[in-house]
Structures are given as structure tokens and as C-alpha cells.
């Protein structure tokens, strides 16, 4: 039976107050819903949806692909979320059950590094929206064009630092402030996206989802924007849309329990997920498609960046409103998806010295150091790269919790060095073997293997990693349910 209390003899190497099972559970269905509005209603989320719209060829096929992907996302997020509700622990602590009390630091740090990359990408996108507005005026435009630092303009650097600092301020206040902020950010971005679609549709003179481009040009633009080598509108294109949409959430599949653990029960979790995932994702994607097609008719070109679209408005108030809203959207997704996870992940490495706030600070500093190199510029490739690293970890974690342990977990032993999850000195070798072999198929072969492998299976690397790791882990763990820990050495 699953317990939800840390033991009185918890090891300081495994426990602090932030990593302990949640006791206050105030994240109801509305807050869970807004986890998803904050996560997907971003500049990157819009860019990906608009890009996939080009791949679909028409609106119906686009909605089919997005709907299939969104239902898969809902099912998987609910699996992870229920584990969080039942145990009350964050992702790196839950990972101790499958990877070992100290081995869990490896998947935790992998997730943390991914989050810092996304933090930099989203912060850079928000800074770009603000730059687009300020550059309309002579003073800021002159500064933007004449001053350069770290391969960026001076204005870009200033805006990046401003958005970076604002996010750090929010995370420093703790998880309750995170909840209140994302309850505001999600609806605000929804309103702005709707306003953008309405304004452009009025300018276009009609409501249409068509993009007037020659098929060959559309196919070339779709490949350039998404990296998907498929014929727009084909069955392969619809499947690739669904797979890429699922992969976009690869990182949060791991650590959704960081939020779900504050939910009072599974019913509230499912309610928040159903509205926040299939319903919200489909509607958001539809708005992105409408905006893209309307902007193409108004400006005579396909523009996939919402900040670039809004910067073309004649109405200064609308441009300012859009810039501020996009900045809020980025704050929302970064706080929810890219600060909370590394805050727990870094704290998990050294709980005695690093708490939730210090963990978030570490993530922010790493993202700041990465800024001069801006490794996040290629969005579609970045999404697939993330999926390829996250899949094997997710496969091990889910198979361990649901198939090996039958959703029954001794939470107290997650905080003991000599408990059930000690394995081989705190490391579960079977989990690492399964994840390592799966990573060959999901990460190494797509990058260094035959070109045909990546071209054919690129959108599905996350799924390959999940399946290979899950099957191998289950096979290696056969007859060991629950997995037997290695006995702790006795003191003479």
C-alpha cells in the first residue's frame, strides 16, 4: 500500500522540506488546467502549432493529427499525475523507486539540463517580442542597430536580462506564488491569441483557414519550419503531426507530478487535465491555424512567429498589448515547466545544501550563461532532441510504477539510504541498462546513424525510447515485483 509520509529517520542526503511529500494540496482542477494553458500558450507553442498546420495541408487533417496527439498527451499525463497525487512526491524523489536513491540524480539532472535550455529559449522569445515593439521607435531602434554584445544587439541583451530577472523573482516566492501567477498568465494569453486572430480576420475580410501557396512552395516551407520530410496532407504527415505534438511535452511527462502532488484527489486532476489538454490544445491549435492563414492573406507571406505578426500592426496599443502578453506567456511557461523541475532536481542532488529556491537560481544562472551561444535557435530539431533523451527515462519510470509495483509504493523508504530502494549502493543497474540501450535507438542512431533512420523515424524517437526502455526494464525485472533491495551492510 502506498504511504504518503516521510520517515522520522530520513537521511539528510535524501530529504529536505521541499522534497518531502506534499501536505497542503490547493491545486484544484482550475490550477491544473492553467498548468497547461501556461505551458502551451507560448511563442514556441504557437510556432510549433502553426508549423504543423503547414504540414497538414488542410484544417481537417491538422485537427485530426492534433486531436490524436492531444488524447495521447492526456492519457500519459494522467498516468504520471496520479502517481504524484498518490505519493505526494516530486519527480526526482519518485525516480528513486526505479533508478535508486542516488541513481535518481542522473535522470533528475538530465531533466534539469533540458529545462535550463527551454528556459533560455522561452526567455529569448519573450525578449524578442519586446524588442519588436521597442524597435518601432528611433531611440531604441538606434541602440538595437548600433550596439552588439555576445552575438546579440544591445537591446536584445537588455530585454533578455529583464525577462530573466522577472521570472527569478516569481520563483523565489515559492510554489503558491507559482500557482497564483499561472492562474493569471494562462487566461491572459488565451485572450491575446483570440484578439490576434480576430484582428487579422477582420483585416483579411473573411474567416478562412486556407494558405494560398503553390503546393511545392508549401511543402518546402513546411520542411524548413518543422524538419519533417513528409508530403503535406499525407497519412504520414498526419502521423508525424501527432507524434511531434506529443514529443513537445516530453519533458513534462517526467515531472508533471511536481504539480499533481499538490492536487487533492485524482478526480480534480482528471478534470483539470481533460480541459487543459485535449480541449485546450485543440482550440489553441485551431486559433494558431486561423491566425497563420489570416496573416498570410493580410501581409502576403506566411509568418509563423506571433510576435512578428503583431509587430506589423498599425495600432501602437495593440502592439504593446501583444508584446506584454507574449512576455507574460513566456513567464508562465518558464515558471511552470522550466523553473519548478530543475528547482527540485538540483535540490535532490544535495538536499542538505540546496532547497527549492536555490535550485531555481542554479537553473536561471545556467540559462544566463548559455545565452551568448543561443543553442535553442532551431526549434523543431530542439524539440526532437529533447524527446529522444526523455523517452527512455519515462519508459523505465512508468513501467516500474504501474507494471512492476502495481502503483503501490513505500514512500517512507524513498528517503532512507538503507531502505527498499537501495539496490546496488543506491543505484538500480537494471534501470540504467534498459535506459542506456533504449537511448541508442532514440538518441544515438538518429544523430550518428544512417541518414535514412533519422529521416524515417525522426518524429517517433521519443516513442521508440519509451517502448524499448519499458520492455527491457520489464524483462530484466521479471520475477522481482517489487524489486528486491540489496541488503545494507551491517556494522560489526
CSV table of C-alpha atoms in Angstrom, one decimal:
chain,number,residue,atom,x,y,z
A,1,UNK,CA,0.0,0.0,0.0
A,2,UNK,CA,1.2,3.5,-0.8
A,3,UNK,CA,2.1,5.7,2.1
A,4,UNK,CA,2.5,9.5,1.9
A,5,UNK,CA,4.7,10.4,4.8
A,6,UNK,CA,8.5,10.8,5.1
A,7,UNK,CA,10.1,8.8,7.9
A,8,UNK,CA,11.4,10.4,11.1
A,9,UNK,CA,14.8,8.8,10.3
A,10,UNK,CA,15.1,10.3,6.8
A,11,UNK,CA,18.6,10.7,5.6
A,12,UNK,CA,19.8,14.4,5.2
A,13,UNK,CA,21.3,13.2,1.9
A,14,UNK,CA,17.8,12.4,0.6
A,15,UNK,CA,15.4,14.8,2.4
A,16,UNK,CA,14.6,18.4,3.0
A,17,UNK,CA,11.2,20.2,3.5
A,18,UNK,CA,10.8,20.9,-0.3
A,19,UNK,CA,11.3,17.3,-1.3
A,20,UNK,CA,9.0,15.9,1.4
A,21,UNK,CA,5.6,14.6,0.5
A,22,UNK,CA,3.1,17.4,-0.1
A,23,UNK,CA,0.8,18.2,2.9
A,24,UNK,CA,-1.1,21.3,1.6
A,25,UNK,CA,-3.0,20.4,-1.6
A,26,UNK,CA,-4.5,23.6,-3.0
A,27,UNK,CA,-4.1,22.9,-6.8
A,28,UNK,CA,-7.6,22.2,-7.9
A,29,UNK,CA,-8.9,21.5,-11.4
A,30,UNK,CA,-8.6,25.2,-12.4
A,31,UNK,CA,-4.9,25.4,-11.4
A,32,UNK,CA,-4.1,22.1,-13.2
A,33,UNK,CA,-6.0,23.5,-16.3
A,34,UNK,CA,-3.8,26.6,-16.1
A,35,UNK,CA,-0.6,24.5,-15.9
A,36,UNK,CA,-1.4,23.5,-19.5
A,37,UNK,CA,-2.6,26.9,-20.6
A,38,UNK,CA,0.7,28.4,-19.3
A,39,UNK,CA,2.7,25.6,-20.8
A,40,UNK,CA,1.4,25.6,-24.4
A,41,UNK,CA,0.2,29.2,-24.8
A,42,UNK,CA,3.7,30.4,-25.6
A,43,UNK,CA,5.6,31.8,-28.6
A,44,UNK,CA,7.2,28.4,-29.1
A,45,UNK,CA,3.8,26.6,-28.7
A,46,UNK,CA,2.3,28.9,-31.3
A,47,UNK,CA,5.2,28.5,-33.7
A,48,UNK,CA,5.0,24.7,-33.5
A,49,UNK,CA,1.2,24.6,-34.0
A,50,UNK,CA,1.4,27.0,-36.9
A,51,UNK,CA,4.3,25.0,-38.5
A,52,UNK,CA,2.4,21.7,-38.1
A,53,UNK,CA,-0.6,23.4,-39.8
A,54,UNK,CA,1.5,23.8,-42.9
A,55,UNK,CA,2.4,20.1,-42.8
A,56,UNK,CA,-1.2,19.1,-42.6
A,57,UNK,CA,-2.2,20.6,-45.9
A,58,UNK,CA,-5.7,21.5,-44.7
A,59,UNK,CA,-7.5,22.2,-41.5
A,60,UNK,CA,-9.4,18.9,-41.1
A,61,UNK,CA,-6.2,16.8,-41.3
A,62,UNK,CA,-4.4,19.3,-39.0
A,63,UNK,CA,-7.2,18.9,-36.4
A,64,UNK,CA,-7.1,15.1,-36.7
A,65,UNK,CA,-3.3,15.0,-36.1
A,66,UNK,CA,-3.5,17.4,-33.2
A,67,UNK,CA,-6.5,15.7,-31.7
A,68,UNK,CA,-4.9,12.2,-31.7
A,69,UNK,CA,-1.7,13.7,-30.2
A,70,UNK,CA,-3.7,15.6,-27.6
A,71,UNK,CA,-5.5,12.5,-26.4
A,72,UNK,CA,-2.3,10.6,-26.1
A,73,UNK,CA,-0.9,13.5,-24.1
A,74,UNK,CA,-3.9,13.5,-21.8
A,75,UNK,CA,-3.6,9.7,-21.1
A,76,UNK,CA,0.1,9.8,-20.4
A,77,UNK,CA,-0.1,13.0,-18.3
A,78,UNK,CA,-2.9,11.5,-16.2
A,79,UNK,CA,-0.8,8.4,-15.6
A,80,UNK,CA,2.1,10.5,-14.3
A,81,UNK,CA,-0.2,12.8,-12.4
A,82,UNK,CA,-2.0,10.1,-10.5
A,83,UNK,CA,1.4,8.8,-9.3
A,84,UNK,CA,2.0,12.4,-8.0
A,85,UNK,CA,-1.4,12.5,-6.3
A,86,UNK,CA,-1.0,9.2,-4.6
A,87,UNK,CA,2.6,9.6,-3.4
A,88,UNK,CA,2.8,13.4,-2.9
A,89,UNK,CA,6.4,13.5,-4.0
A,90,UNK,CA,8.2,15.4,-6.8
A,91,UNK,CA,9.7,13.8,-9.8
A,92,UNK,CA,13.3,13.2,-8.6
A,93,UNK,CA,12.0,11.5,-5.5
A,94,UNK,CA,9.6,9.3,-7.4
A,95,UNK,CA,12.5,8.4,-9.7
A,96,UNK,CA,14.3,6.9,-6.7
A,97,UNK,CA,11.9,4.0,-6.8
A,98,UNK,CA,13.1,2.9,-10.3
A,99,UNK,CA,16.7,4.3,-10.5
A,100,UNK,CA,17.7,4.0,-6.9
A,101,UNK,CA,18.0,6.5,-4.1
A,102,UNK,CA,21.2,8.1,-5.5
A,103,UNK,CA,20.9,6.8,-9.1
A,104,UNK,CA,17.8,9.0,-9.4
A,105,UNK,CA,20.2,12.0,-9.6
A,106,UNK,CA,21.1,11.1,-13.2
A,107,UNK,CA,17.5,11.3,-14.7
A,108,UNK,CA,16.9,14.3,-12.5
A,109,UNK,CA,19.9,16.2,-13.8
A,110,UNK,CA,19.0,15.2,-17.4
A,111,UNK,CA,15.6,16.8,-16.9
A,112,UNK,CA,17.2,19.8,-15.2
A,113,UNK,CA,19.6,20.5,-18.1
A,114,UNK,CA,16.7,20.2,-20.6
A,115,UNK,CA,14.7,22.7,-18.5
A,116,UNK,CA,17.5,25.3,-18.5
A,117,UNK,CA,17.7,25.0,-22.3
A,118,UNK,CA,14.0,25.7,-22.6
A,119,UNK,CA,14.3,28.5,-20.1
A,120,UNK,CA,16.8,30.2,-22.3
A,121,UNK,CA,14.7,29.6,-25.4
A,122,UNK,CA,11.5,30.9,-24.0
A,123,UNK,CA,13.2,33.9,-22.4
A,124,UNK,CA,14.9,34.8,-25.7
A,125,UNK,CA,11.5,34.5,-27.5
A,126,UNK,CA,9.8,36.9,-25.0
A,127,UNK,CA,12.7,39.3,-25.2
A,128,UNK,CA,12.2,39.3,-29.0
A,129,UNK,CA,8.6,40.3,-28.7
A,130,UNK,CA,9.6,43.3,-26.5
A,131,UNK,CA,12.4,44.2,-28.9
A,132,UNK,CA,9.9,44.1,-31.8
A,133,UNK,CA,7.8,46.7,-30.1
A,134,UNK,CA,10.6,49.0,-28.9
A,135,UNK,CA,12.3,48.9,-32.3
A,136,UNK,CA,9.4,50.9,-33.8
A,137,UNK,CA,10.9,54.0,-32.1
A,138,UNK,CA,14.0,55.8,-33.2
A,139,UNK,CA,15.9,55.7,-29.9
A,140,UNK,CA,15.6,52.0,-29.1
A,141,UNK,CA,16.0,51.2,-32.8
A,142,UNK,CA,19.3,53.1,-33.0
A,143,UNK,CA,20.5,51.2,-29.9
A,144,UNK,CA,19.3,48.0,-31.4
A,145,UNK,CA,21.2,48.5,-34.7
A,146,UNK,CA,24.4,50.1,-33.4
A,147,UNK,CA,25.2,48.1,-30.2
A,148,UNK,CA,26.2,44.4,-30.2
A,149,UNK,CA,27.2,42.0,-27.4
A,150,UNK,CA,27.5,38.2,-27.3
A,151,UNK,CA,26.2,37.9,-30.9
A,152,UNK,CA,23.1,39.9,-29.9
A,153,UNK,CA,22.1,43.5,-30.1
A,154,UNK,CA,22.4,45.6,-27.0
A,155,UNK,CA,18.6,46.0,-26.9
A,156,UNK,CA,18.1,42.2,-27.1
A,157,UNK,CA,20.5,41.7,-24.2
A,158,UNK,CA,18.8,44.3,-22.0
A,159,UNK,CA,15.3,42.8,-22.8
A,160,UNK,CA,16.6,39.3,-22.1
A,161,UNK,CA,18.0,40.3,-18.7
A,162,UNK,CA,14.8,42.0,-17.8
A,163,UNK,CA,12.6,39.0,-18.6
A,164,UNK,CA,15.2,36.7,-16.9
A,165,UNK,CA,15.1,38.7,-13.7
A,166,UNK,CA,11.3,38.9,-13.6
A,167,UNK,CA,11.0,35.1,-13.7
A,168,UNK,CA,13.6,34.7,-11.0
A,169,UNK,CA,11.5,37.0,-8.8
A,170,UNK,CA,8.4,34.8,-9.2
A,171,UNK,CA,10.1,31.5,-8.5
A,172,UNK,CA,11.8,33.0,-5.4
A,173,UNK,CA,8.4,33.3,-3.7
A,174,UNK,CA,7.7,29.5,-3.8
A,175,UNK,CA,5.1,27.2,-5.3
A,176,UNK,CA,2.0,29.0,-4.0
A,177,UNK,CA,3.1,32.1,-5.9
A,178,UNK,CA,3.7,30.0,-9.0
A,179,UNK,CA,0.1,28.7,-8.8
A,180,UNK,CA,-1.3,32.2,-8.5
A,181,UNK,CA,0.8,33.5,-11.3
A,182,UNK,CA,-0.1,30.8,-13.8
A,183,UNK,CA,-3.8,31.1,-12.9
A,184,UNK,CA,-3.4,34.6,-14.3
A,185,UNK,CA,-1.0,34.0,-17.2
A,186,UNK,CA,-2.9,31.2,-18.9
A,187,UNK,CA,-6.2,33.0,-19.4
A,188,UNK,CA,-4.4,36.3,-20.3
A,189,UNK,CA,-2.5,34.7,-23.2
A,190,UNK,CA,-5.7,33.0,-24.4
A,191,UNK,CA,-7.4,36.4,-24.7
A,192,UNK,CA,-4.5,37.8,-26.6
A,193,UNK,CA,-4.3,34.9,-29.1
A,194,UNK,CA,-8.1,35.3,-29.7
A,195,UNK,CA,-7.7,39.0,-30.2
A,196,UNK,CA,-4.8,38.5,-32.7
A,197,UNK,CA,-7.0,36.0,-34.7
A,198,UNK,CA,-10.0,38.4,-34.7
A,199,UNK,CA,-8.0,41.5,-35.7
A,200,UNK,CA,-6.3,39.7,-38.6
A,201,UNK,CA,-9.5,38.0,-39.8
A,202,UNK,CA,-11.2,41.4,-39.9
A,203,UNK,CA,-8.2,42.8,-41.8
A,204,UNK,CA,-8.4,39.9,-44.2
A,205,UNK,CA,-12.1,40.5,-44.8
A,206,UNK,CA,-13.1,36.9,-44.2
A,207,UNK,CA,-12.8,33.9,-41.9
A,208,UNK,CA,-10.6,31.3,-43.7
A,209,UNK,CA,-8.1,28.6,-42.8
A,210,UNK,CA,-6.6,28.4,-46.3
A,211,UNK,CA,-3.0,29.3,-47.1
A,212,UNK,CA,-2.7,30.4,-50.7
A,213,UNK,CA,0.7,28.9,-51.8
A,214,UNK,CA,1.8,26.6,-54.5
A,215,UNK,CA,1.9,23.0,-53.3
A,216,UNK,CA,5.7,22.8,-53.9
A,217,UNK,CA,6.4,26.0,-52.0
A,218,UNK,CA,4.1,25.0,-49.2
A,219,UNK,CA,6.0,21.6,-48.9
A,220,UNK,CA,9.3,23.4,-48.9
A,221,UNK,CA,8.2,25.8,-46.2
A,222,UNK,CA,6.7,23.0,-44.1
A,223,UNK,CA,10.0,21.1,-44.2
A,224,UNK,CA,12.0,24.1,-43.4
A,225,UNK,CA,9.8,25.0,-40.4
A,226,UNK,CA,9.4,21.6,-38.9
A,227,UNK,CA,12.2,19.4,-40.2
A,228,UNK,CA,9.6,16.8,-41.1
A,229,UNK,CA,10.3,15.2,-44.5
A,230,UNK,CA,6.8,14.2,-45.4
A,231,UNK,CA,4.3,15.2,-48.1
A,232,UNK,CA,1.9,17.8,-46.7
A,233,UNK,CA,-1.6,16.3,-46.2
A,234,UNK,CA,-0.4,12.6,-46.5
A,235,UNK,CA,-1.2,10.0,-43.9
A,236,UNK,CA,2.5,10.1,-42.9
A,237,UNK,CA,2.1,13.8,-42.3
A,238,UNK,CA,-0.9,13.4,-40.0
A,239,UNK,CA,1.0,10.7,-38.0
A,240,UNK,CA,4.1,13.0,-37.8
A,241,UNK,CA,1.9,15.9,-36.6
A,242,UNK,CA,0.5,13.7,-33.8
A,243,UNK,CA,4.0,12.4,-32.8
A,244,UNK,CA,5.7,15.8,-32.9
A,245,UNK,CA,2.8,17.3,-30.8
A,246,UNK,CA,3.3,14.5,-28.2
A,247,UNK,CA,7.1,14.9,-28.2
A,248,UNK,CA,6.7,18.7,-27.5
A,249,UNK,CA,5.5,17.6,-24.0
A,250,UNK,CA,8.3,15.1,-23.5
A,251,UNK,CA,9.9,16.9,-20.6
A,252,UNK,CA,6.7,17.5,-18.7
A,253,UNK,CA,5.8,13.8,-19.0
A,254,UNK,CA,8.5,13.2,-16.5
A,255,UNK,CA,7.9,15.9,-13.9
A,256,UNK,CA,4.1,16.6,-14.1
A,257,UNK,CA,4.0,15.0,-10.6
A,258,UNK,CA,5.8,18.1,-9.4
A,259,UNK,CA,2.4,19.9,-9.7
A,260,UNK,CA,0.0,16.9,-9.4
A,261,UNK,CA,1.3,16.2,-5.9
A,262,UNK,CA,-0.4,19.4,-4.7
A,263,UNK,CA,-3.8,18.2,-6.2
A,264,UNK,CA,-6.3,17.0,-3.5
A,265,UNK,CA,-7.5,13.9,-5.5
A,266,UNK,CA,-7.4,12.1,-8.8
A,267,UNK,CA,-10.9,13.5,-9.8
A,268,UNK,CA,-9.6,17.1,-9.7
A,269,UNK,CA,-6.5,16.0,-11.6
A,270,UNK,CA,-8.5,14.4,-14.4
A,271,UNK,CA,-10.9,17.3,-14.7
A,272,UNK,CA,-8.1,19.8,-15.0
A,273,UNK,CA,-6.3,17.5,-17.5
A,274,UNK,CA,-9.3,17.0,-19.7
A,275,UNK,CA,-10.0,20.7,-20.1
A,276,UNK,CA,-6.3,21.7,-20.2
A,277,UNK,CA,-5.1,19.1,-22.6
A,278,UNK,CA,-7.4,17.7,-25.4
A,279,UNK,CA,-9.9,20.6,-25.2
A,280,UNK,CA,-7.5,23.4,-24.7
A,281,UNK,CA,-4.8,22.1,-27.1
A,282,UNK,CA,-7.2,21.5,-29.9
A,283,UNK,CA,-8.8,25.0,-29.6
A,284,UNK,CA,-5.4,26.7,-29.2
A,285,UNK,CA,-4.1,24.9,-32.4
A,286,UNK,CA,-7.2,26.0,-34.2
A,287,UNK,CA,-6.6,29.6,-33.3
A,288,UNK,CA,-3.0,29.3,-34.4
A,289,UNK,CA,-4.1,27.9,-37.8
A,290,UNK,CA,-6.6,30.7,-38.2
A,291,UNK,CA,-4.1,33.4,-37.3
A,292,UNK,CA,-1.5,32.0,-39.6
A,293,UNK,CA,-3.8,31.8,-42.6
A,294,UNK,CA,-5.3,35.3,-41.9
A,295,UNK,CA,-1.8,36.8,-41.6
A,296,UNK,CA,-0.8,35.3,-44.9
A,297,UNK,CA,-3.7,37.0,-46.6
A,298,UNK,CA,-3.1,40.3,-45.0
A,299,UNK,CA,0.7,40.5,-45.4
A,300,UNK,CA,1.1,38.4,-48.5
A,301,UNK,CA,3.5,36.0,-46.7
A,302,UNK,CA,3.4,33.1,-44.3
A,303,UNK,CA,4.6,34.3,-40.9
A,304,UNK,CA,4.9,31.7,-38.1
A,305,UNK,CA,6.1,34.0,-35.3
A,306,UNK,CA,3.2,35.7,-33.5
A,307,UNK,CA,5.5,38.5,-32.3
A,308,UNK,CA,6.5,39.2,-35.8
A,309,UNK,CA,2.8,39.3,-36.8
A,310,UNK,CA,1.8,41.7,-34.0
A,311,UNK,CA,4.7,44.0,-34.7
A,312,UNK,CA,3.2,44.7,-38.1
A,313,UNK,CA,0.1,46.2,-36.6
A,314,UNK,CA,-0.5,49.9,-37.2
A,315,UNK,CA,-2.2,50.3,-33.8
A,316,UNK,CA,0.5,51.0,-31.2
A,317,UNK,CA,-1.7,50.0,-28.3
A,318,UNK,CA,-2.3,46.5,-29.9
A,319,UNK,CA,1.4,46.1,-30.5
A,320,UNK,CA,2.2,47.0,-26.9
A,321,UNK,CA,-0.5,44.7,-25.6
A,322,UNK,CA,0.7,41.9,-27.7
A,323,UNK,CA,4.4,42.4,-26.6
A,324,UNK,CA,3.4,42.4,-22.9
A,325,UNK,CA,1.1,39.4,-23.3
A,326,UNK,CA,3.8,37.4,-25.0
A,327,UNK,CA,6.2,38.3,-22.3
A,328,UNK,CA,3.7,37.1,-19.7
A,329,UNK,CA,3.2,33.9,-21.7
A,330,UNK,CA,6.9,33.2,-21.6
A,331,UNK,CA,7.0,33.9,-17.8
A,332,UNK,CA,4.1,31.5,-17.4
A,333,UNK,CA,5.7,28.6,-19.3
A,334,UNK,CA,9.1,29.1,-17.9
A,335,UNK,CA,7.9,29.2,-14.3
A,336,UNK,CA,5.7,26.2,-14.7
A,337,UNK,CA,7.8,24.0,-17.0
A,338,UNK,CA,11.4,25.2,-16.7
A,339,UNK,CA,11.9,26.5,-13.2
A,340,UNK,CA,9.9,24.2,-11.0
A,341,UNK,CA,11.5,21.0,-12.3
A,342,UNK,CA,15.2,22.0,-12.0
A,343,UNK,CA,14.5,23.6,-8.7
A,344,UNK,CA,13.5,20.2,-7.3
A,345,UNK,CA,16.1,18.3,-9.5
A,346,UNK,CA,19.1,20.3,-8.2
A,347,UNK,CA,17.8,20.2,-4.7
A,348,UNK,CA,17.6,16.4,-5.0
A,349,UNK,CA,21.3,16.2,-5.6
A,350,UNK,CA,22.3,17.9,-2.3
A,351,UNK,CA,19.1,18.4,-0.2
A,352,UNK,CA,21.2,19.5,2.8
A,353,UNK,CA,22.6,22.5,0.9
A,354,UNK,CA,20.1,23.2,-1.9
A,355,UNK,CA,16.5,23.9,-1.4
A,356,UNK,CA,13.7,24.7,-3.9
A,357,UNK,CA,14.7,28.4,-4.3
A,358,UNK,CA,18.4,27.7,-4.7
A,359,UNK,CA,17.7,25.0,-7.2
A,360,UNK,CA,15.7,27.5,-9.3
A,361,UNK,CA,18.6,30.0,-9.0
A,362,UNK,CA,21.1,27.5,-10.3
A,363,UNK,CA,18.8,26.8,-13.3
A,364,UNK,CA,18.5,30.5,-14.0
A,365,UNK,CA,22.2,31.1,-13.9
A,366,UNK,CA,22.9,28.2,-16.3
A,367,UNK,CA,20.4,29.6,-18.8
A,368,UNK,CA,22.1,33.0,-18.5
A,369,UNK,CA,25.5,31.5,-19.2
A,370,UNK,CA,24.1,29.8,-22.3
A,371,UNK,CA,22.6,33.0,-23.7
A,372,UNK,CA,25.7,34.1,-25.8
A,373,UNK,CA,25.6,30.7,-27.7
A,374,UNK,CA,21.7,30.6,-28.1
A,375,UNK,CA,21.7,26.9,-28.7
A,376,UNK,CA,17.9,26.9,-28.9
A,377,UNK,CA,17.5,28.7,-32.2
A,378,UNK,CA,16.5,25.6,-34.2
A,379,UNK,CA,13.1,24.9,-32.5
A,380,UNK,CA,11.9,21.7,-34.4
A,381,UNK,CA,15.2,19.9,-34.0
A,382,UNK,CA,15.4,21.0,-30.4
A,383,UNK,CA,12.0,19.5,-29.7
A,384,UNK,CA,13.0,16.2,-31.2
A,385,UNK,CA,16.3,16.2,-29.4
A,386,UNK,CA,14.5,16.7,-26.1
A,387,UNK,CA,12.2,13.8,-26.9
A,388,UNK,CA,15.0,11.5,-27.6
A,389,UNK,CA,16.6,12.0,-24.2
A,390,UNK,CA,13.4,11.9,-22.2
A,391,UNK,CA,11.8,8.8,-23.7
A,392,UNK,CA,13.9,6.1,-22.1
A,393,UNK,CA,13.7,7.7,-18.7
A,394,UNK,CA,9.9,7.9,-18.9
A,395,UNK,CA,9.6,4.3,-20.1
A,396,UNK,CA,11.5,3.0,-17.1
A,397,UNK,CA,9.6,5.2,-14.6
A,398,UNK,CA,6.1,4.3,-15.8
A,399,UNK,CA,6.8,0.6,-16.2
A,400,UNK,CA,8.3,0.5,-12.7
A,401,UNK,CA,5.4,2.3,-11.0
A,402,UNK,CA,2.5,0.7,-12.8
A,403,UNK,CA,3.6,-2.8,-14.0
A,404,UNK,CA,6.3,-3.7,-11.5
A,405,UNK,CA,5.0,-2.1,-8.4
A,406,UNK,CA,1.3,-2.1,-9.3
A,407,UNK,CA,1.0,1.6,-8.2
A,408,UNK,CA,2.0,0.6,-4.6
A,409,UNK,CA,4.9,2.4,-3.2
A,410,UNK,CA,6.6,2.7,0.2
A,411,UNK,CA,7.1,6.5,0.2
A,412,UNK,CA,9.0,6.5,3.5
A,413,UNK,CA,11.8,4.3,2.0
A,414,UNK,CA,12.3,6.9,-0.7
A,415,UNK,CA,14.1,8.9,2.0
A,416,UNK,CA,16.1,6.1,3.6
A,417,UNK,CA,19.6,5.2,2.4
A,418,UNK,CA,19.2,1.6,3.6
A,419,UNK,CA,15.6,1.0,2.5
A,420,UNK,CA,13.8,-0.8,-0.3
A,421,UNK,CA,15.3,1.4,-3.0
A,422,UNK,CA,19.0,1.0,-2.0
A,423,UNK,CA,19.6,-1.6,-4.8
A,424,UNK,CA,23.3,-1.6,-5.5
A,425,UNK,CA,24.7,1.1,-3.3
A,426,UNK,CA,21.8,3.4,-4.2
A,427,UNK,CA,21.8,2.6,-7.9
A,428,UNK,CA,19.4,0.3,-9.8
A,429,UNK,CA,21.7,-1.1,-12.5
A,430,UNK,CA,18.7,-2.7,-14.4
A,431,UNK,CA,17.1,0.7,-14.9
A,432,UNK,CA,20.3,2.2,-16.3
A,433,UNK,CA,20.9,-0.8,-18.6
A,434,UNK,CA,17.4,-0.5,-20.0
A,435,UNK,CA,17.5,3.3,-20.4
A,436,UNK,CA,21.0,3.2,-21.9
A,437,UNK,CA,20.2,0.6,-24.6
A,438,UNK,CA,17.0,2.5,-25.4
A,439,UNK,CA,19.0,5.7,-25.8
A,440,UNK,CA,21.0,4.1,-28.6
A,441,UNK,CA,17.8,3.8,-30.6
A,442,UNK,CA,16.2,7.1,-29.6
A,443,UNK,CA,19.3,9.4,-29.4
A,444,UNK,CA,22.5,8.0,-30.9
A,445,UNK,CA,21.2,6.4,-34.1
A,446,UNK,CA,19.1,9.5,-35.1
A,447,UNK,CA,22.2,11.7,-34.7
A,448,UNK,CA,25.1,9.5,-35.8
A,449,UNK,CA,23.4,6.6,-37.6
A,450,UNK,CA,22.3,6.1,-41.2
A,451,UNK,CA,20.6,9.2,-42.6
A,452,UNK,CA,17.6,7.1,-43.5
A,453,UNK,CA,17.0,6.3,-39.9
A,454,UNK,CA,16.5,9.9,-38.8
A,455,UNK,CA,14.6,10.8,-42.0
A,456,UNK,CA,12.1,8.0,-41.4
A,457,UNK,CA,11.8,7.7,-37.7
A,458,UNK,CA,12.7,11.3,-36.6
A,459,UNK,CA,9.3,12.2,-35.2
A,460,UNK,CA,9.0,9.0,-33.3
A,461,UNK,CA,12.3,8.8,-31.4
A,462,UNK,CA,10.5,9.6,-28.1
A,463,UNK,CA,8.1,6.7,-28.6
A,464,UNK,CA,11.0,4.4,-29.5
A,465,UNK,CA,12.8,5.3,-26.4
A,466,UNK,CA,9.8,4.7,-24.2
A,467,UNK,CA,8.9,1.3,-25.7
A,468,UNK,CA,12.5,-0.1,-25.8
A,469,UNK,CA,13.3,1.0,-22.3
A,470,UNK,CA,10.0,-0.1,-20.9
A,471,UNK,CA,10.1,-3.6,-22.5
A,472,UNK,CA,13.8,-4.1,-21.5
A,473,UNK,CA,13.2,-2.9,-18.0
A,474,UNK,CA,10.2,-5.2,-17.5
A,475,UNK,CA,12.1,-8.2,-18.9
A,476,UNK,CA,15.1,-7.5,-16.6
A,477,UNK,CA,12.8,-7.1,-13.6
A,478,UNK,CA,10.7,-10.3,-14.3
A,479,UNK,CA,10.0,-12.2,-11.1
A,480,UNK,CA,11.1,-9.2,-8.9
A,481,UNK,CA,7.9,-7.4,-8.0
A,482,UNK,CA,8.6,-5.4,-6.1
A,483,UNK,CA,12.3,-5.2,-6.9
A,484,UNK,CA,14.3,-6.6,-4.0
A,485,UNK,CA,16.8,-4.1,-2.5
A,486,UNK,CA,20.3,-5.1,-1.8
A,487,UNK,CA,20.7,-5.5,2.0
A,488,UNK,CA,22.6,-2.7,3.7
A,489,UNK,CA,26.0,-3.7,5.1
A,490,UNK,CA,26.0,-4.5,8.8
A,491,UNK,CA,28.2,-2.7,11.3
A,492,UNK,CA,30.4,-5.1,13.3
